[in-house]
DNA sequence: TCTTGACTTCAACATATGTTGAAGGCCGAG
DNA sequence: CTCGGCCTTCAACATATGTTGAAGTCAAGA
């Protein structure tokens, strides 16, 4: 029976930082802003599940196409507790669609500028 | 003979702001950071040429695809004093290429994540 | 159990991207 | 020539995205 076990929250801040290639302070920052989620130990330390590092890596690439941390957190909010590949697939599509829309807006503005002669040139 | 006259710097901060849809403070900010250029009157007031508003509009759209003001200024640095449509064409291509590269990086990372099973899911 | 490295919070600092307000100067219409 | 509106600079504030350091706590191995 491979019923999906509920997610294990075992990784420390330092481990997620090392895995994702960012500073521990950034890991805390992303948690504060909803990009990743944590449980707490009885001693109040954060423990992350396995997908935390991955979320952070995706977030860093998404920031490069102009998404804010808030926007990324909103997209990730669609992910259930223990995301299946299909869940990630939907997130991936959302992110790519957004990136393409923004590129399309840039392209449209530039092309409008060129067709409407003398919008930018003297 | 229509030899191109050298650019006329006649527009005030307020005029450029109104034309480009940003606040006067933003116009000054963009000038400080090299997105637009100005001459000064004998009384030290800024005077912009006709392409200033257009540069700002392009800059705003480019910011949406993740380019920083510095990066945008660098791209615009390729524009000569009185840019011809071809000059804008090259700038447009540079901006779009950059946006597409960033989207491609996002796409590549997401697809790598899905093919390398269990990178993100438990 | 004890130690020590990693964790906690909080505040300050840093950079990017602007906005706002004060104090004063420029300029064009009358 | 004067006056009102727009311009100037500068400093402070604001938000986003983090980093750093201090002071103190937790947890895992010897």
PDB file of C-alpha atoms (C1' of nucleotides) in Angstrom:
ATOM      1  CA  UNK A   1       0.000   0.000   0.000  1.00  0.00           C
ATOM      2  CA  UNK A   2       1.673   3.159  -0.988  1.00  0.00           C
ATOM      3  CA  UNK A   3      -0.776   5.589   0.462  1.00  0.00           C
ATOM      4  CA  UNK A   4       1.095   8.861   0.488  1.00  0.00           C
ATOM      5  CA  UNK A   5       2.425   9.474   3.913  1.00  0.00           C
ATOM      6  CA  UNK A   6       1.876  12.964   5.175  1.00  0.00           C
ATOM      7  CA  UNK A   7       4.839  15.215   4.660  1.00  0.00           C
ATOM      8  CA  UNK A   8       7.768  14.904   7.037  1.00  0.00           C
ATOM      9  CA  UNK A   9       9.102  18.167   8.364  1.00  0.00           C
ATOM     10  CA  UNK A  10      12.669  17.305   9.235  1.00  0.00           C
ATOM     11  CA  UNK A  11      15.029  19.788   7.577  1.00  0.00           C
ATOM     12  CA  UNK A  12      16.627  22.648   9.458  1.00  0.00           C
ATOM     13  CA  UNK A  13      17.125  26.160   8.173  1.00  0.00           C
ATOM     14  CA  UNK A  14      20.789  25.451   7.515  1.00  0.00           C
ATOM     15  CA  UNK A  15      20.043  22.302   5.563  1.00  0.00           C
ATOM     16  CA  UNK A  16      17.489  24.013   3.348  1.00  0.00           C
ATOM     17  CA  UNK A  17      19.889  26.915   2.853  1.00  0.00           C
ATOM     18  CA  UNK A  18      22.680  24.595   1.766  1.00  0.00           C
ATOM     19  CA  UNK A  19      20.382  22.609  -0.522  1.00  0.00           C
ATOM     20  CA  UNK A  20      18.891  25.659  -2.164  1.00  0.00           C
ATOM     21  CA  UNK A  21      22.025  27.759  -2.409  1.00  0.00           C
ATOM     22  CA  UNK A  22      20.807  30.764  -0.432  1.00  0.00           C
ATOM     23  CA  UNK A  23      21.736  32.157   2.974  1.00  0.00           C
ATOM     24  CA  UNK A  24      19.930  30.976   6.102  1.00  0.00           C
ATOM     25  CA  UNK A  25      18.590  34.509   6.506  1.00  0.00           C
ATOM     26  CA  UNK A  26      16.972  34.213   3.093  1.00  0.00           C
ATOM     27  CA  UNK A  27      15.362  30.916   4.073  1.00  0.00           C
ATOM     28  CA  UNK A  28      13.772  32.645   7.066  1.00  0.00           C
ATOM     29  CA  UNK A  29      12.751  35.532   4.848  1.00  0.00           C
ATOM     30  CA  UNK A  30      11.007  33.215   2.376  1.00  0.00           C
ATOM     31  CA  UNK A  31       9.207  31.478   5.190  1.00  0.00           C
ATOM     32  CA  UNK A  32       8.025  34.792   6.628  1.00  0.00           C
ATOM     33  CA  UNK A  33       6.650  35.674   3.205  1.00  0.00           C
ATOM     34  CA  UNK A  34       4.894  32.399   2.477  1.00  0.00           C
ATOM     35  CA  UNK A  35       7.188  30.988  -0.206  1.00  0.00           C
ATOM     36  CA  UNK A  36       7.929  27.991   2.024  1.00  0.00           C
ATOM     37  CA  UNK A  37       6.272  26.574   5.114  1.00  0.00           C
ATOM     38  CA  UNK A  38       7.680  25.245   8.333  1.00  0.00           C
ATOM     39  CA  UNK A  39       6.611  23.444  11.445  1.00  0.00           C
ATOM     40  CA  UNK A  40       8.281  24.174  14.751  1.00  0.00           C
ATOM     41  CA  UNK A  41      10.004  21.838  17.178  1.00  0.00           C
ATOM     42  CA  UNK A  42       9.077  21.958  20.839  1.00  0.00           C
ATOM     43  CA  UNK A  43      12.099  24.238  21.181  1.00  0.00           C
ATOM     44  CA  UNK A  44      10.701  26.613  18.527  1.00  0.00           C
ATOM     45  CA  UNK A  45      13.118  25.723  15.780  1.00  0.00           C
ATOM     46  CA  UNK A  46      11.895  25.566  12.178  1.00  0.00           C
ATOM     47  CA  UNK A  47      11.655  22.258  10.381  1.00  0.00           C
ATOM     48  CA  UNK A  48      11.012  22.142   6.654  1.00  0.00           C
ATOM     49  CA  UNK A  49       9.798  19.417   4.348  1.00  0.00           C
ATOM     50  CA  UNK A  50      11.739  18.164   1.363  1.00  0.00           C
ATOM     51  CA  UNK A  51      10.214  20.517  -1.170  1.00  0.00           C
ATOM     52  CA  UNK A  52      11.423  23.682   0.557  1.00  0.00           C
ATOM     53  CA  UNK A  53      14.749  23.895  -1.257  1.00  0.00           C
ATOM     54  CA  UNK A  54      13.034  23.266  -4.545  1.00  0.00           C
ATOM     55  CA  UNK A  55      10.491  26.004  -3.953  1.00  0.00           C
ATOM     56  CA  UNK A  56      13.304  28.398  -3.221  1.00  0.00           C
ATOM     57  CA  UNK A  57      15.195  27.493  -6.380  1.00  0.00           C
ATOM     58  CA  UNK A  58      12.051  27.974  -8.439  1.00  0.00           C
ATOM     59  CA  UNK A  59      11.393  31.254  -6.669  1.00  0.00           C
ATOM     60  CA  UNK A  60      14.854  32.576  -7.526  1.00  0.00           C
ATOM     61  CA  UNK A  61      14.350  31.839 -11.220  1.00  0.00           C
ATOM     62  CA  UNK A  62      10.854  33.285 -11.126  1.00  0.00           C
ATOM     63  CA  UNK A  63      12.177  36.487  -9.590  1.00  0.00           C
ATOM     64  CA  UNK A  64      14.397  36.871 -12.637  1.00  0.00           C
ATOM     65  CA  UNK A  65      11.326  37.132 -14.853  1.00  0.00           C
ATOM     66  CA  UNK A  66       9.892  39.896 -12.725  1.00  0.00           C
ATOM     67  CA  UNK A  67       7.667  38.095 -10.247  1.00  0.00           C
ATOM     68  CA  UNK A  68       7.719  39.435  -6.730  1.00  0.00           C
ATOM     69  CA  UNK A  69       8.069  37.262  -3.669  1.00  0.00           C
ATOM     70  CA  UNK A  70       4.431  37.948  -2.890  1.00  0.00           C
ATOM     71  CA  UNK A  71       3.333  36.846  -6.343  1.00  0.00           C
ATOM     72  CA  UNK A  72       5.428  33.692  -6.113  1.00  0.00           C
ATOM     73  CA  UNK A  73       3.961  32.879  -2.711  1.00  0.00           C
ATOM     74  CA  UNK A  74       0.483  33.277  -4.175  1.00  0.00           C
ATOM     75  CA  UNK A  75       1.269  30.848  -6.974  1.00  0.00           C
ATOM     76  CA  UNK A  76       2.743  28.363  -4.510  1.00  0.00           C
ATOM     77  CA  UNK A  77      -0.346  28.678  -2.347  1.00  0.00           C
ATOM     78  CA  UNK A  78      -2.034  26.416  -4.878  1.00  0.00           C
ATOM     79  CA  UNK A  79       0.261  23.572  -3.843  1.00  0.00           C
ATOM     80  CA  UNK A  80      -1.272  21.082  -1.407  1.00  0.00           C
ATOM     81  CA  UNK A  81       0.576  19.830   1.648  1.00  0.00           C
ATOM     82  CA  UNK A  82       2.409  17.070  -0.095  1.00  0.00           C
ATOM     83  CA  UNK A  83       2.458  18.144  -3.725  1.00  0.00           C
ATOM     84  CA  UNK A  84       2.243  15.512  -6.442  1.00  0.00           C
ATOM     85  CA  UNK A  85       3.974  16.035  -9.795  1.00  0.00           C
ATOM     86  CA  UNK A  86       0.699  17.214 -11.320  1.00  0.00           C
ATOM     87  CA  UNK A  87       0.482  19.906  -8.696  1.00  0.00           C
ATOM     88  CA  UNK A  88       3.928  21.116  -9.623  1.00  0.00           C
ATOM     89  CA  UNK A  89       2.918  20.890 -13.257  1.00  0.00           C
ATOM     90  CA  UNK A  90       0.107  23.353 -12.722  1.00  0.00           C
ATOM     91  CA  UNK A  91       2.391  25.694 -10.832  1.00  0.00           C
ATOM     92  CA  UNK A  92       4.964  25.468 -13.602  1.00  0.00           C
ATOM     93  CA  UNK A  93       2.354  26.363 -16.188  1.00  0.00           C
ATOM     94  CA  UNK A  94       1.151  29.312 -14.174  1.00  0.00           C
ATOM     95  CA  UNK A  95       4.655  30.684 -13.820  1.00  0.00           C
ATOM     96  CA  UNK A  96       5.521  30.208 -17.471  1.00  0.00           C
ATOM     97  CA  UNK A  97       2.245  31.711 -18.603  1.00  0.00           C
ATOM     98  CA  UNK A  98       2.914  34.752 -16.471  1.00  0.00           C
ATOM     99  CA  UNK A  99       6.459  35.130 -17.810  1.00  0.00           C
ATOM    100  CA  UNK A 100       5.213  34.832 -21.363  1.00  0.00           C
ATOM    101  CA  UNK A 101       2.460  37.355 -20.819  1.00  0.00           C
ATOM    102  CA  UNK A 102       4.980  39.855 -19.581  1.00  0.00           C
ATOM    103  CA  UNK A 103       7.306  39.204 -22.486  1.00  0.00           C
ATOM    104  CA  UNK A 104       4.330  39.531 -24.833  1.00  0.00           C
ATOM    105  CA  UNK A 105       3.471  42.878 -23.280  1.00  0.00           C
ATOM    106  CA  UNK A 106       7.032  44.048 -23.859  1.00  0.00           C
ATOM    107  CA  UNK A 107       6.962  42.803 -27.432  1.00  0.00           C
ATOM    108  CA  UNK A 108       3.592  44.428 -28.061  1.00  0.00           C
ATOM    109  CA  UNK A 109       4.688  47.751 -26.717  1.00  0.00           C
ATOM    110  CA  UNK A 110       7.896  47.743 -28.723  1.00  0.00           C
ATOM    111  CA  UNK A 111       6.124  46.754 -31.909  1.00  0.00           C
ATOM    112  CA  UNK A 112       3.408  49.346 -31.412  1.00  0.00           C
ATOM    113  CA  UNK A 113       6.166  51.868 -30.937  1.00  0.00           C
ATOM    114  CA  UNK A 114       7.767  50.941 -34.229  1.00  0.00           C
ATOM    115  CA  UNK A 115       4.585  50.766 -36.273  1.00  0.00           C
ATOM    116  CA  UNK A 116       3.218  54.018 -34.945  1.00  0.00           C
ATOM    117  CA  UNK A 117       5.997  55.919 -36.642  1.00  0.00           C
ATOM    118  CA  UNK A 118       7.525  58.789 -34.743  1.00  0.00           C
ATOM    119  CA  UNK A 119       6.451  57.653 -31.324  1.00  0.00           C
ATOM    120  CA  UNK A 120       9.978  57.554 -30.108  1.00  0.00           C
ATOM    121  CA  UNK A 121      12.132  58.964 -32.829  1.00  0.00           C
ATOM    122  CA  UNK A 122      12.143  62.715 -33.070  1.00  0.00           C
TER     123      UNK A 122
ATOM    124  CA  UNK B   1      17.822  68.078 -47.966  1.00  0.00           C
ATOM    125  CA  UNK B   2      16.571  66.572 -44.808  1.00  0.00           C
ATOM    126  CA  UNK B   3      19.778  66.170 -42.924  1.00  0.00           C
ATOM    127  CA  UNK B   4      18.694  65.172 -39.443  1.00  0.00           C
ATOM    128  CA  UNK B   5      18.716  68.156 -37.187  1.00  0.00           C
ATOM    129  CA  UNK B   6      20.342  67.559 -33.869  1.00  0.00           C
ATOM    130  CA  UNK B   7      17.899  66.724 -31.132  1.00  0.00           C
ATOM    131  CA  UNK B   8      15.955  69.541 -29.525  1.00  0.00           C
ATOM    132  CA  UNK B   9      15.861  69.474 -25.754  1.00  0.00           C
ATOM    133  CA  UNK B  10      12.690  71.367 -24.978  1.00  0.00           C
ATOM    134  CA  UNK B  11      10.499  69.308 -22.651  1.00  0.00           C
ATOM    135  CA  UNK B  12      10.268  69.980 -18.946  1.00  0.00           C
ATOM    136  CA  UNK B  13      10.118  67.364 -16.198  1.00  0.00           C
ATOM    137  CA  UNK B  14       6.383  67.896 -15.849  1.00  0.00           C
ATOM    138  CA  UNK B  15       5.760  67.468 -19.564  1.00  0.00           C
ATOM    139  CA  UNK B  16       7.733  64.242 -19.739  1.00  0.00           C
ATOM    140  CA  UNK B  17       5.986  62.996 -16.617  1.00  0.00           C
ATOM    141  CA  UNK B  18       2.553  63.693 -18.107  1.00  0.00           C
ATOM    142  CA  UNK B  19       3.490  62.132 -21.443  1.00  0.00           C
ATOM    143  CA  UNK B  20       4.956  59.005 -19.910  1.00  0.00           C
ATOM    144  CA  UNK B  21       2.440  58.506 -17.137  1.00  0.00           C
ATOM    145  CA  UNK B  22       4.856  58.592 -14.216  1.00  0.00           C
ATOM    146  CA  UNK B  23       5.413  61.104 -11.411  1.00  0.00           C
ATOM    147  CA  UNK B  24       7.870  63.984 -11.870  1.00  0.00           C
ATOM    148  CA  UNK B  25       9.978  62.458  -9.111  1.00  0.00           C
ATOM    149  CA  UNK B  26      10.281  59.293 -11.178  1.00  0.00           C
ATOM    150  CA  UNK B  27      11.386  61.295 -14.206  1.00  0.00           C
ATOM    151  CA  UNK B  28      14.199  62.777 -12.123  1.00  0.00           C
ATOM    152  CA  UNK B  29      15.013  59.330 -10.786  1.00  0.00           C
ATOM    153  CA  UNK B  30      15.303  57.880 -14.289  1.00  0.00           C
ATOM    154  CA  UNK B  31      17.536  60.729 -15.358  1.00  0.00           C
ATOM    155  CA  UNK B  32      19.790  60.215 -12.331  1.00  0.00           C
ATOM    156  CA  UNK B  33      20.112  56.569 -13.306  1.00  0.00           C
ATOM    157  CA  UNK B  34      20.779  57.055 -16.999  1.00  0.00           C
ATOM    158  CA  UNK B  35      17.490  55.844 -18.451  1.00  0.00           C
ATOM    159  CA  UNK B  36      16.903  59.288 -19.979  1.00  0.00           C
ATOM    160  CA  UNK B  37      19.168  62.252 -20.627  1.00  0.00           C
ATOM    161  CA  UNK B  38      18.659  65.950 -20.106  1.00  0.00           C
ATOM    162  CA  UNK B  39      20.284  69.231 -20.865  1.00  0.00           C
ATOM    163  CA  UNK B  40      20.010  72.129 -18.452  1.00  0.00           C
ATOM    164  CA  UNK B  41      18.746  75.645 -18.989  1.00  0.00           C
ATOM    165  CA  UNK B  42      20.854  78.571 -17.838  1.00  0.00           C
ATOM    166  CA  UNK B  43      18.658  78.489 -14.743  1.00  0.00           C
ATOM    167  CA  UNK B  44      19.566  74.808 -14.116  1.00  0.00           C
ATOM    168  CA  UNK B  45      16.238  73.338 -15.107  1.00  0.00           C
ATOM    169  CA  UNK B  46      16.133  70.020 -16.987  1.00  0.00           C
ATOM    170  CA  UNK B  47      15.057  69.927 -20.606  1.00  0.00           C
ATOM    171  CA  UNK B  48      14.378  66.594 -22.297  1.00  0.00           C
ATOM    172  CA  UNK B  49      14.149  65.574 -25.926  1.00  0.00           C
ATOM    173  CA  UNK B  50      11.112  63.959 -27.467  1.00  0.00           C
ATOM    174  CA  UNK B  51      12.177  60.377 -26.880  1.00  0.00           C
ATOM    175  CA  UNK B  52      12.315  60.704 -23.092  1.00  0.00           C
ATOM    176  CA  UNK B  53       8.693  59.726 -22.486  1.00  0.00           C
ATOM    177  CA  UNK B  54       9.054  56.790 -24.817  1.00  0.00           C
ATOM    178  CA  UNK B  55      12.156  55.534 -23.066  1.00  0.00           C
ATOM    179  CA  UNK B  56      10.320  55.684 -19.781  1.00  0.00           C
ATOM    180  CA  UNK B  57       7.348  53.751 -21.110  1.00  0.00           C
ATOM    181  CA  UNK B  58       9.646  51.089 -22.498  1.00  0.00           C
ATOM    182  CA  UNK B  59      11.544  51.009 -19.207  1.00  0.00           C
ATOM    183  CA  UNK B  60       8.358  50.397 -17.225  1.00  0.00           C
ATOM    184  CA  UNK B  61       7.430  47.419 -19.401  1.00  0.00           C
ATOM    185  CA  UNK B  62      10.988  46.103 -19.279  1.00  0.00           C
ATOM    186  CA  UNK B  63      10.968  46.282 -15.491  1.00  0.00           C
ATOM    187  CA  UNK B  64       7.990  43.929 -15.545  1.00  0.00           C
ATOM    188  CA  UNK B  65      10.122  41.230 -17.146  1.00  0.00           C
ATOM    189  CA  UNK B  66      12.737  41.537 -14.448  1.00  0.00           C
ATOM    190  CA  UNK B  67      15.221  44.041 -15.849  1.00  0.00           C
ATOM    191  CA  UNK B  68      16.632  46.494 -13.359  1.00  0.00           C
ATOM    192  CA  UNK B  69      16.870  50.208 -13.998  1.00  0.00           C
ATOM    193  CA  UNK B  70      20.616  49.795 -14.322  1.00  0.00           C
ATOM    194  CA  UNK B  71      20.244  47.074 -16.924  1.00  0.00           C
ATOM    195  CA  UNK B  72      17.737  49.125 -18.866  1.00  0.00           C
ATOM    196  CA  UNK B  73      20.036  52.140 -18.809  1.00  0.00           C
ATOM    197  CA  UNK B  74      22.832  49.963 -20.163  1.00  0.00           C
ATOM    198  CA  UNK B  75      20.663  48.791 -23.031  1.00  0.00           C
ATOM    199  CA  UNK B  76      19.594  52.364 -23.798  1.00  0.00           C
ATOM    200  CA  UNK B  77      23.233  53.453 -23.754  1.00  0.00           C
ATOM    201  CA  UNK B  78      23.449  51.926 -27.231  1.00  0.00           C
ATOM    202  CA  UNK B  79      21.064  54.591 -28.536  1.00  0.00           C
ATOM    203  CA  UNK B  80      22.738  57.512 -30.301  1.00  0.00           C
ATOM    204  CA  UNK B  81      21.799  61.106 -29.642  1.00  0.00           C
ATOM    205  CA  UNK B  82      18.945  61.220 -32.060  1.00  0.00           C
ATOM    206  CA  UNK B  83      17.916  57.602 -32.463  1.00  0.00           C
ATOM    207  CA  UNK B  84      16.661  56.385 -35.819  1.00  0.00           C
ATOM    208  CA  UNK B  85      14.073  53.587 -36.024  1.00  0.00           C
ATOM    209  CA  UNK B  86      16.855  51.064 -36.659  1.00  0.00           C
ATOM    210  CA  UNK B  87      18.483  52.076 -33.420  1.00  0.00           C
ATOM    211  CA  UNK B  88      15.269  51.436 -31.573  1.00  0.00           C
ATOM    212  CA  UNK B  89      14.960  48.179 -33.458  1.00  0.00           C
ATOM    213  CA  UNK B  90      18.253  46.962 -32.053  1.00  0.00           C
ATOM    214  CA  UNK B  91      17.265  48.015 -28.564  1.00  0.00           C
ATOM    215  CA  UNK B  92      13.941  46.243 -28.942  1.00  0.00           C
ATOM    216  CA  UNK B  93      15.672  43.053 -29.989  1.00  0.00           C
ATOM    217  CA  UNK B  94      18.060  43.226 -27.085  1.00  0.00           C
ATOM    218  CA  UNK B  95      15.246  43.645 -24.595  1.00  0.00           C
ATOM    219  CA  UNK B  96      13.141  40.863 -26.067  1.00  0.00           C
ATOM    220  CA  UNK B  97      16.102  38.520 -26.269  1.00  0.00           C
ATOM    221  CA  UNK B  98      16.826  39.146 -22.613  1.00  0.00           C
ATOM    222  CA  UNK B  99      13.207  38.543 -21.602  1.00  0.00           C
ATOM    223  CA  UNK B 100      13.113  35.343 -23.601  1.00  0.00           C
ATOM    224  CA  UNK B 101      16.345  34.090 -22.112  1.00  0.00           C
ATOM    225  CA  UNK B 102      14.958  34.571 -18.652  1.00  0.00           C
ATOM    226  CA  UNK B 103      11.724  32.828 -19.526  1.00  0.00           C
ATOM    227  CA  UNK B 104      13.759  30.026 -21.096  1.00  0.00           C
ATOM    228  CA  UNK B 105      15.759  29.682 -17.892  1.00  0.00           C
ATOM    229  CA  UNK B 106      12.526  29.400 -15.926  1.00  0.00           C
ATOM    230  CA  UNK B 107      11.158  26.854 -18.340  1.00  0.00           C
ATOM    231  CA  UNK B 108      14.388  24.864 -18.285  1.00  0.00           C
ATOM    232  CA  UNK B 109      14.514  24.761 -14.534  1.00  0.00           C
ATOM    233  CA  UNK B 110      10.897  23.690 -14.231  1.00  0.00           C
ATOM    234  CA  UNK B 111      11.256  21.005 -16.856  1.00  0.00           C
ATOM    235  CA  UNK B 112      14.457  19.691 -15.320  1.00  0.00           C
ATOM    236  CA  UNK B 113      12.604  19.549 -12.046  1.00  0.00           C
ATOM    237  CA  UNK B 114       9.845  17.450 -13.541  1.00  0.00           C
ATOM    238  CA  UNK B 115      12.066  15.080 -15.491  1.00  0.00           C
ATOM    239  CA  UNK B 116      14.434  14.471 -12.616  1.00  0.00           C
ATOM    240  CA  UNK B 117      11.688  12.745 -10.691  1.00  0.00           C
ATOM    241  CA  UNK B 118      11.463  13.434  -7.013  1.00  0.00           C
ATOM    242  CA  UNK B 119      13.392  16.655  -7.065  1.00  0.00           C
ATOM    243  CA  UNK B 120      10.533  18.538  -5.563  1.00  0.00           C
ATOM    244  CA  UNK B 121       7.943  16.005  -4.626  1.00  0.00           C
ATOM    245  CA  UNK B 122       8.613  14.106  -1.452  1.00  0.00           C
TER     246      UNK B 122
ATOM    247  C1'  DT C   1      25.324  15.361  31.262  1.00  0.00           C
ATOM    248  C1'  DC C   2      27.876  18.668  29.019  1.00  0.00           C
ATOM    249  C1'  DT C   3      29.448  21.097  25.296  1.00  0.00           C
ATOM    250  C1'  DT C   4      29.267  23.368  21.101  1.00  0.00           C
ATOM    251  C1'  DG C   5      27.514  24.459  16.826  1.00  0.00           C
ATOM    252  C1'  DA C   6      23.288  25.652  14.865  1.00  0.00           C
ATOM    253  C1'  DC C   7      19.126  27.608  16.040  1.00  0.00           C
ATOM    254  C1'  DT C   8      15.944  31.744  17.874  1.00  0.00           C
ATOM    255  C1'  DT C   9      14.401  36.856  17.751  1.00  0.00           C
ATOM    256  C1'  DC C  10      15.151  41.559  17.039  1.00  0.00           C
ATOM    257  C1'  DA C  11      17.212  45.657  15.386  1.00  0.00           C
ATOM    258  C1'  DA C  12      20.184  47.850  12.334  1.00  0.00           C
ATOM    259  C1'  DC C  13      22.115  48.141   7.948  1.00  0.00           C
ATOM    260  C1'  DA C  14      22.215  47.767   2.779  1.00  0.00           C
ATOM    261  C1'  DT C  15      20.487  48.263  -2.049  1.00  0.00           C
ATOM    262  C1'  DA C  16      16.743  49.127  -5.445  1.00  0.00           C
ATOM    263  C1'  DT C  17      12.958  51.962  -6.604  1.00  0.00           C
ATOM    264  C1'  DG C  18      10.533  55.562  -5.780  1.00  0.00           C
ATOM    265  C1'  DT C  19       7.457  59.555  -3.129  1.00  0.00           C
ATOM    266  C1'  DT C  20       6.934  63.548  -0.227  1.00  0.00           C
ATOM    267  C1'  DG C  21       7.860  67.889   1.815  1.00  0.00           C
ATOM    268  C1'  DA C  22      10.551  72.070   2.800  1.00  0.00           C
ATOM    269  C1'  DA C  23      12.999  75.901   1.256  1.00  0.00           C
ATOM    270  C1'  DG C  24      14.042  78.369  -2.371  1.00  0.00           C
ATOM    271  C1'  DG C  25      14.864  79.702  -7.629  1.00  0.00           C
ATOM    272  C1'  DC C  26      13.268  80.183 -12.643  1.00  0.00           C
ATOM    273  C1'  DC C  27      10.218  81.734 -16.325  1.00  0.00           C
ATOM    274  C1'  DG C  28       6.457  83.072 -19.178  1.00  0.00           C
ATOM    275  C1'  DA C  29       1.866  85.555 -19.300  1.00  0.00           C
ATOM    276  C1'  DG C  30      -0.076  89.622 -18.272  1.00  0.00           C
TER     277       DG C  30
ATOM    278  C1'  DC D   1       8.300  93.780 -14.113  1.00  0.00           C
ATOM    279  C1'  DT D   2       5.745  91.001 -11.369  1.00  0.00           C
ATOM    280  C1'  DC D   3       3.502  86.921 -10.001  1.00  0.00           C
ATOM    281  C1'  DG D   4       2.070  82.210  -9.787  1.00  0.00           C
ATOM    282  C1'  DG D   5       3.190  77.887 -11.177  1.00  0.00           C
ATOM    283  C1'  DC D   6       6.627  74.763 -12.156  1.00  0.00           C
ATOM    284  C1'  DC D   7      11.324  74.018 -11.383  1.00  0.00           C
ATOM    285  C1'  DT D   8      15.660  73.005  -8.130  1.00  0.00           C
ATOM    286  C1'  DT D   9      18.057  70.239  -4.263  1.00  0.00           C
ATOM    287  C1'  DC D  10      18.096  67.672  -0.213  1.00  0.00           C
ATOM    288  C1'  DA D  11      16.527  64.830   3.416  1.00  0.00           C
ATOM    289  C1'  DA D  12      13.218  61.823   5.167  1.00  0.00           C
ATOM    290  C1'  DC D  13      10.063  58.274   4.439  1.00  0.00           C
ATOM    291  C1'  DA D  14       8.189  53.994   2.201  1.00  0.00           C
ATOM    292  C1'  DT D  15       8.320  49.206   0.289  1.00  0.00           C
ATOM    293  C1'  DA D  16      10.832  45.097  -1.470  1.00  0.00           C
ATOM    294  C1'  DT D  17      14.527  42.023  -0.691  1.00  0.00           C
ATOM    295  C1'  DG D  18      17.782  40.590   1.929  1.00  0.00           C
ATOM    296  C1'  DT D  19      22.310  40.446   5.378  1.00  0.00           C
ATOM    297  C1'  DT D  20      24.584  41.040   9.761  1.00  0.00           C
ATOM    298  C1'  DG D  21      25.299  41.051  14.584  1.00  0.00           C
ATOM    299  C1'  DA D  22      24.006  40.589  19.475  1.00  0.00           C
ATOM    300  C1'  DA D  23      22.046  38.028  23.010  1.00  0.00           C
ATOM    301  C1'  DG D  24      20.221  34.071  24.228  1.00  0.00           C
ATOM    302  C1'  DT D  25      18.300  28.918  23.450  1.00  0.00           C
ATOM    303  C1'  DC D  26      18.229  24.196  21.591  1.00  0.00           C
ATOM    304  C1'  DA D  27      19.847  19.658  20.413  1.00  0.00           C
ATOM    305  C1'  DA D  28      22.893  15.913  19.223  1.00  0.00           C
ATOM    306  C1'  DG D  29      27.199  13.609  20.002  1.00  0.00           C
ATOM    307  C1'  DA D  30      31.025  12.432  23.325  1.00  0.00           C
TER     308       DA D  30
END
